[in-house]
Amino acid sequence: MTTHSVADRSGFVHELLLHTSTAEMVELVVAFARDGVAAAEPTLLAVRPEIATVVRDTVEPAPHLAVLPPVGQPGRPASDLRATDALLAGYMATAPR
């Protein structure tokens, strides 16, 4: 895995995470969430329930950390984009500023 700094960017940053096991996914997502909480930056995770449970049990609660369910159906990218758009719009309408 390679990492890079996003300090020079403004606006929303979308990170793509490629992993080979659930354990690796947990390790990387928890680190990402902790970094977001430590920086007091809005951090939104859309992860499977088992990953969400580990994040909630491991990372300190923060008003700018949101853990949402994933959106996706194999072979349905247009539906996924609409569902994700609706999910994010709902989150943004109620997210702390």
Short mmCIF file of N, CA and C in Angstrom, two decimals:
data_model
loop_
_atom_site.label_atom_id
_atom_site.label_comp_id
_atom_site.label_asym_id
_atom_site.label_seq_id
_atom_site.Cartn_x
_atom_site.Cartn_y
_atom_site.Cartn_z
N MET A 1 0.84 -1.18 0.00
CA MET A 1 0.00 0.00 0.00
C MET A 1 0.88 1.24 0.00
N THR A 2 0.49 2.21 -0.76
CA THR A 2 1.18 3.48 -0.73
C THR A 2 0.23 4.51 -0.14
N THR A 3 0.80 5.47 0.54
CA THR A 3 -0.01 6.54 1.11
C THR A 3 0.53 7.87 0.60
N HIS A 4 -0.30 8.87 0.69
CA HIS A 4 0.11 10.20 0.26
C HIS A 4 -0.61 11.22 1.12
N SER A 5 -0.08 12.41 1.13
CA SER A 5 -0.68 13.48 1.91
C SER A 5 -1.76 14.17 1.09
N VAL A 6 -2.86 14.50 1.75
CA VAL A 6 -3.92 15.24 1.08
C VAL A 6 -3.97 16.67 1.61
N ALA A 7 -2.93 17.09 2.28
CA ALA A 7 -2.91 18.42 2.90
C ALA A 7 -3.03 19.55 1.88
N ASP A 8 -2.58 19.32 0.65
CA ASP A 8 -2.62 20.37 -0.36
C ASP A 8 -3.95 20.44 -1.10
N ARG A 9 -4.86 19.55 -0.80
CA ARG A 9 -6.14 19.51 -1.48
C ARG A 9 -7.20 20.24 -0.67
N SER A 10 -8.21 20.74 -1.37
CA SER A 10 -9.35 21.32 -0.67
C SER A 10 -10.60 20.61 -1.15
N GLY A 11 -11.67 20.71 -0.38
CA GLY A 11 -12.91 20.04 -0.74
C GLY A 11 -12.90 18.59 -0.29
N PHE A 12 -13.79 17.81 -0.88
CA PHE A 12 -13.90 16.41 -0.51
C PHE A 12 -12.82 15.58 -1.17
N VAL A 13 -12.31 14.62 -0.44
CA VAL A 13 -11.32 13.70 -0.96
C VAL A 13 -11.92 12.31 -0.85
N HIS A 14 -11.88 11.55 -1.92
CA HIS A 14 -12.38 10.19 -1.93
C HIS A 14 -11.18 9.26 -1.98
N GLU A 15 -11.11 8.39 -1.00
CA GLU A 15 -9.99 7.44 -0.95
C GLU A 15 -10.49 6.08 -1.42
N LEU A 16 -9.71 5.42 -2.24
CA LEU A 16 -9.99 4.07 -2.69
C LEU A 16 -9.11 3.13 -1.90
N LEU A 17 -9.71 2.08 -1.39
CA LEU A 17 -8.97 1.12 -0.57
C LEU A 17 -9.04 -0.25 -1.22
N LEU A 18 -7.91 -0.77 -1.60
CA LEU A 18 -7.82 -2.12 -2.12
C LEU A 18 -7.23 -3.01 -1.04
N HIS A 19 -7.88 -4.12 -0.80
CA HIS A 19 -7.43 -5.01 0.28
C HIS A 19 -7.57 -6.45 -0.16
N THR A 20 -6.85 -7.33 0.54
CA THR A 20 -6.88 -8.75 0.20
C THR A 20 -7.55 -9.60 1.26
N SER A 21 -7.91 -9.00 2.39
CA SER A 21 -8.58 -9.75 3.45
C SER A 21 -9.40 -8.80 4.31
N THR A 22 -10.33 -9.36 5.06
CA THR A 22 -11.12 -8.54 5.98
C THR A 22 -10.23 -7.90 7.04
N ALA A 23 -9.24 -8.65 7.52
CA ALA A 23 -8.33 -8.10 8.53
C ALA A 23 -7.58 -6.89 7.99
N GLU A 24 -7.13 -6.96 6.75
CA GLU A 24 -6.43 -5.83 6.15
C GLU A 24 -7.39 -4.65 5.97
N MET A 25 -8.62 -4.93 5.58
CA MET A 25 -9.62 -3.87 5.43
C MET A 25 -9.85 -3.18 6.77
N VAL A 26 -10.01 -3.95 7.83
CA VAL A 26 -10.22 -3.38 9.17
C VAL A 26 -9.04 -2.51 9.56
N GLU A 27 -7.83 -3.02 9.38
CA GLU A 27 -6.62 -2.27 9.74
C GLU A 27 -6.57 -0.91 9.03
N LEU A 28 -6.83 -0.91 7.75
CA LEU A 28 -6.73 0.32 6.97
C LEU A 28 -7.88 1.29 7.26
N VAL A 29 -9.08 0.77 7.41
CA VAL A 29 -10.23 1.64 7.69
C VAL A 29 -10.12 2.27 9.08
N VAL A 30 -9.72 1.49 10.06
CA VAL A 30 -9.56 2.03 11.42
C VAL A 30 -8.48 3.12 11.42
N ALA A 31 -7.38 2.90 10.74
CA ALA A 31 -6.32 3.93 10.66
C ALA A 31 -6.86 5.19 9.99
N PHE A 32 -7.60 5.03 8.91
CA PHE A 32 -8.18 6.18 8.19
C PHE A 32 -9.14 6.95 9.11
N ALA A 33 -9.99 6.21 9.82
CA ALA A 33 -10.96 6.86 10.72
C ALA A 33 -10.24 7.58 11.86
N ARG A 34 -9.24 6.95 12.44
CA ARG A 34 -8.48 7.60 13.52
C ARG A 34 -7.80 8.88 13.03
N ASP A 35 -7.25 8.85 11.83
CA ASP A 35 -6.61 10.04 11.26
C ASP A 35 -7.64 11.16 11.09
N GLY A 36 -8.81 10.83 10.61
CA GLY A 36 -9.86 11.83 10.43
C GLY A 36 -10.30 12.43 11.74
N VAL A 37 -10.48 11.60 12.75
CA VAL A 37 -10.88 12.07 14.08
C VAL A 37 -9.77 12.95 14.68
N ALA A 38 -8.53 12.51 14.58
CA ALA A 38 -7.41 13.29 15.13
C ALA A 38 -7.29 14.65 14.47
N ALA A 39 -7.61 14.72 13.18
CA ALA A 39 -7.51 15.99 12.45
C ALA A 39 -8.79 16.81 12.55
N ALA A 40 -9.80 16.28 13.22
CA ALA A 40 -11.11 16.93 13.35
C ALA A 40 -11.69 17.25 11.97
N GLU A 41 -11.50 16.34 11.03
CA GLU A 41 -12.02 16.50 9.68
C GLU A 41 -13.25 15.63 9.49
N PRO A 42 -14.22 16.09 8.71
CA PRO A 42 -15.37 15.24 8.42
C PRO A 42 -14.89 13.95 7.75
N THR A 43 -15.28 12.83 8.31
CA THR A 43 -14.86 11.53 7.81
C THR A 43 -16.09 10.66 7.67
N LEU A 44 -16.34 10.21 6.47
CA LEU A 44 -17.51 9.40 6.16
C LEU A 44 -17.04 8.04 5.67
N LEU A 45 -17.49 6.99 6.32
CA LEU A 45 -17.15 5.64 5.92
C LEU A 45 -18.42 4.93 5.48
N ALA A 46 -18.39 4.27 4.36
CA ALA A 46 -19.49 3.43 3.90
C ALA A 46 -18.93 2.01 3.84
N VAL A 47 -19.18 1.24 4.90
CA VAL A 47 -18.54 -0.06 5.06
C VAL A 47 -19.56 -1.12 5.49
N ARG A 48 -19.17 -2.37 5.28
CA ARG A 48 -20.01 -3.50 5.68
C ARG A 48 -20.24 -3.48 7.19
N PRO A 49 -21.33 -4.08 7.64
CA PRO A 49 -21.67 -4.05 9.08
C PRO A 49 -20.55 -4.56 9.99
N GLU A 50 -19.85 -5.62 9.60
CA GLU A 50 -18.80 -6.16 10.48
C GLU A 50 -17.63 -5.18 10.60
N ILE A 51 -17.35 -4.44 9.55
CA ILE A 51 -16.29 -3.43 9.60
C ILE A 51 -16.77 -2.24 10.43
N ALA A 52 -18.02 -1.85 10.24
CA ALA A 52 -18.58 -0.73 11.01
C ALA A 52 -18.52 -1.00 12.50
N THR A 53 -18.82 -2.23 12.90
CA THR A 53 -18.78 -2.59 14.32
C THR A 53 -17.38 -2.42 14.89
N VAL A 54 -16.38 -2.89 14.17
CA VAL A 54 -15.00 -2.76 14.64
C VAL A 54 -14.61 -1.29 14.74
N VAL A 55 -14.97 -0.49 13.73
CA VAL A 55 -14.64 0.94 13.76
C VAL A 55 -15.28 1.59 14.97
N ARG A 56 -16.56 1.34 15.18
CA ARG A 56 -17.26 1.96 16.33
C ARG A 56 -16.68 1.52 17.67
N ASP A 57 -16.22 0.26 17.74
CA ASP A 57 -15.65 -0.26 18.99
C ASP A 57 -14.21 0.20 19.20
N THR A 58 -13.53 0.63 18.15
CA THR A 58 -12.10 0.93 18.22
C THR A 58 -11.79 2.41 18.20
N VAL A 59 -12.53 3.17 17.42
CA VAL A 59 -12.25 4.59 17.22
C VAL A 59 -13.13 5.40 18.15
N GLU A 60 -12.53 6.40 18.80
CA GLU A 60 -13.30 7.23 19.72
C GLU A 60 -14.42 7.94 18.97
N PRO A 61 -15.60 8.06 19.60
CA PRO A 61 -16.70 8.78 18.94
C PRO A 61 -16.32 10.23 18.67
N ALA A 62 -16.80 10.74 17.57
CA ALA A 62 -16.54 12.13 17.20
C ALA A 62 -17.71 12.63 16.38
N PRO A 63 -18.06 13.90 16.54
CA PRO A 63 -19.21 14.42 15.79
C PRO A 63 -19.00 14.46 14.28
N HIS A 64 -17.77 14.42 13.84
CA HIS A 64 -17.48 14.50 12.41
C HIS A 64 -17.12 13.15 11.80
N LEU A 65 -17.35 12.05 12.56
CA LEU A 65 -17.13 10.71 12.03
C LEU A 65 -18.49 10.05 11.82
N ALA A 66 -18.78 9.68 10.59
CA ALA A 66 -20.03 9.00 10.27
C ALA A 66 -19.72 7.66 9.63
N VAL A 67 -20.41 6.63 10.11
CA VAL A 67 -20.25 5.29 9.55
C VAL A 67 -21.60 4.88 8.99
N LEU A 68 -21.66 4.74 7.67
CA LEU A 68 -22.89 4.42 6.97
C LEU A 68 -22.78 3.06 6.31
N PRO A 69 -23.91 2.44 6.00
CA PRO A 69 -23.86 1.15 5.30
C PRO A 69 -23.40 1.34 3.86
N PRO A 70 -22.79 0.30 3.29
CA PRO A 70 -22.36 0.41 1.90
C PRO A 70 -23.56 0.36 0.97
N VAL A 71 -23.37 0.87 -0.21
CA VAL A 71 -24.38 0.81 -1.25
C VAL A 71 -23.78 0.01 -2.39
N GLY A 72 -24.53 -0.93 -2.91
CA GLY A 72 -23.99 -1.65 -4.05
C GLY A 72 -24.73 -2.91 -4.37
N GLN A 73 -24.91 -3.10 -5.65
CA GLN A 73 -25.47 -4.34 -6.17
C GLN A 73 -24.61 -4.73 -7.36
N PRO A 74 -24.12 -5.95 -7.38
CA PRO A 74 -23.28 -6.36 -8.50
C PRO A 74 -23.99 -6.12 -9.84
N GLY A 75 -23.26 -5.49 -10.76
CA GLY A 75 -23.78 -5.26 -12.09
C GLY A 75 -24.79 -4.13 -12.22
N ARG A 76 -24.90 -3.30 -11.19
CA ARG A 76 -25.90 -2.22 -11.21
C ARG A 76 -25.25 -0.87 -10.91
N PRO A 77 -24.25 -0.45 -11.68
CA PRO A 77 -23.53 0.79 -11.36
C PRO A 77 -24.41 2.03 -11.37
N ALA A 78 -25.35 2.15 -12.28
CA ALA A 78 -26.20 3.34 -12.32
C ALA A 78 -27.08 3.41 -11.07
N SER A 79 -27.62 2.28 -10.67
CA SER A 79 -28.43 2.24 -9.44
C SER A 79 -27.57 2.57 -8.23
N ASP A 80 -26.34 2.05 -8.23
CA ASP A 80 -25.42 2.33 -7.11
C ASP A 80 -25.12 3.82 -7.01
N LEU A 81 -24.89 4.47 -8.14
CA LEU A 81 -24.59 5.91 -8.11
C LEU A 81 -25.78 6.70 -7.60
N ARG A 82 -27.00 6.37 -8.04
CA ARG A 82 -28.19 7.08 -7.55
C ARG A 82 -28.37 6.85 -6.05
N ALA A 83 -28.20 5.61 -5.61
CA ALA A 83 -28.37 5.29 -4.19
C ALA A 83 -27.30 5.99 -3.35
N THR A 84 -26.07 6.01 -3.84
CA THR A 84 -25.00 6.68 -3.11
C THR A 84 -25.25 8.18 -3.04
N ASP A 85 -25.71 8.76 -4.14
CA ASP A 85 -26.03 10.19 -4.16
C ASP A 85 -27.11 10.51 -3.12
N ALA A 86 -28.14 9.69 -3.05
CA ALA A 86 -29.21 9.91 -2.07
C ALA A 86 -28.68 9.73 -0.65
N LEU A 87 -27.84 8.73 -0.42
CA LEU A 87 -27.27 8.50 0.90
C LEU A 87 -26.42 9.68 1.34
N LEU A 88 -25.57 10.18 0.45
CA LEU A 88 -24.70 11.30 0.79
C LEU A 88 -25.51 12.59 0.97
N ALA A 89 -26.53 12.80 0.16
CA ALA A 89 -27.37 13.99 0.30
C ALA A 89 -28.06 13.98 1.67
N GLY A 90 -28.55 12.83 2.08
CA GLY A 90 -29.17 12.72 3.40
C GLY A 90 -28.18 12.98 4.51
N TYR A 91 -26.97 12.44 4.36
CA TYR A 91 -25.93 12.67 5.36
C TYR A 91 -25.57 14.16 5.43
N MET A 92 -25.37 14.78 4.28
CA MET A 92 -24.96 16.19 4.25
C MET A 92 -26.04 17.11 4.83
N ALA A 93 -27.29 16.72 4.70
CA ALA A 93 -28.39 17.54 5.22
C ALA A 93 -28.39 17.55 6.75
N THR A 94 -27.85 16.50 7.36
CA THR A 94 -27.88 16.41 8.82
C THR A 94 -26.50 16.43 9.47
N ALA A 95 -25.44 16.47 8.67
CA ALA A 95 -24.07 16.40 9.22
C ALA A 95 -23.72 17.66 10.00
N PRO A 96 -22.97 17.48 11.08
CA PRO A 96 -22.49 18.66 11.82
C PRO A 96 -21.55 19.48 10.94
N ARG A 97 -21.62 20.77 11.08
CA ARG A 97 -20.77 21.67 10.27
C ARG A 97 -19.66 22.21 11.10
#
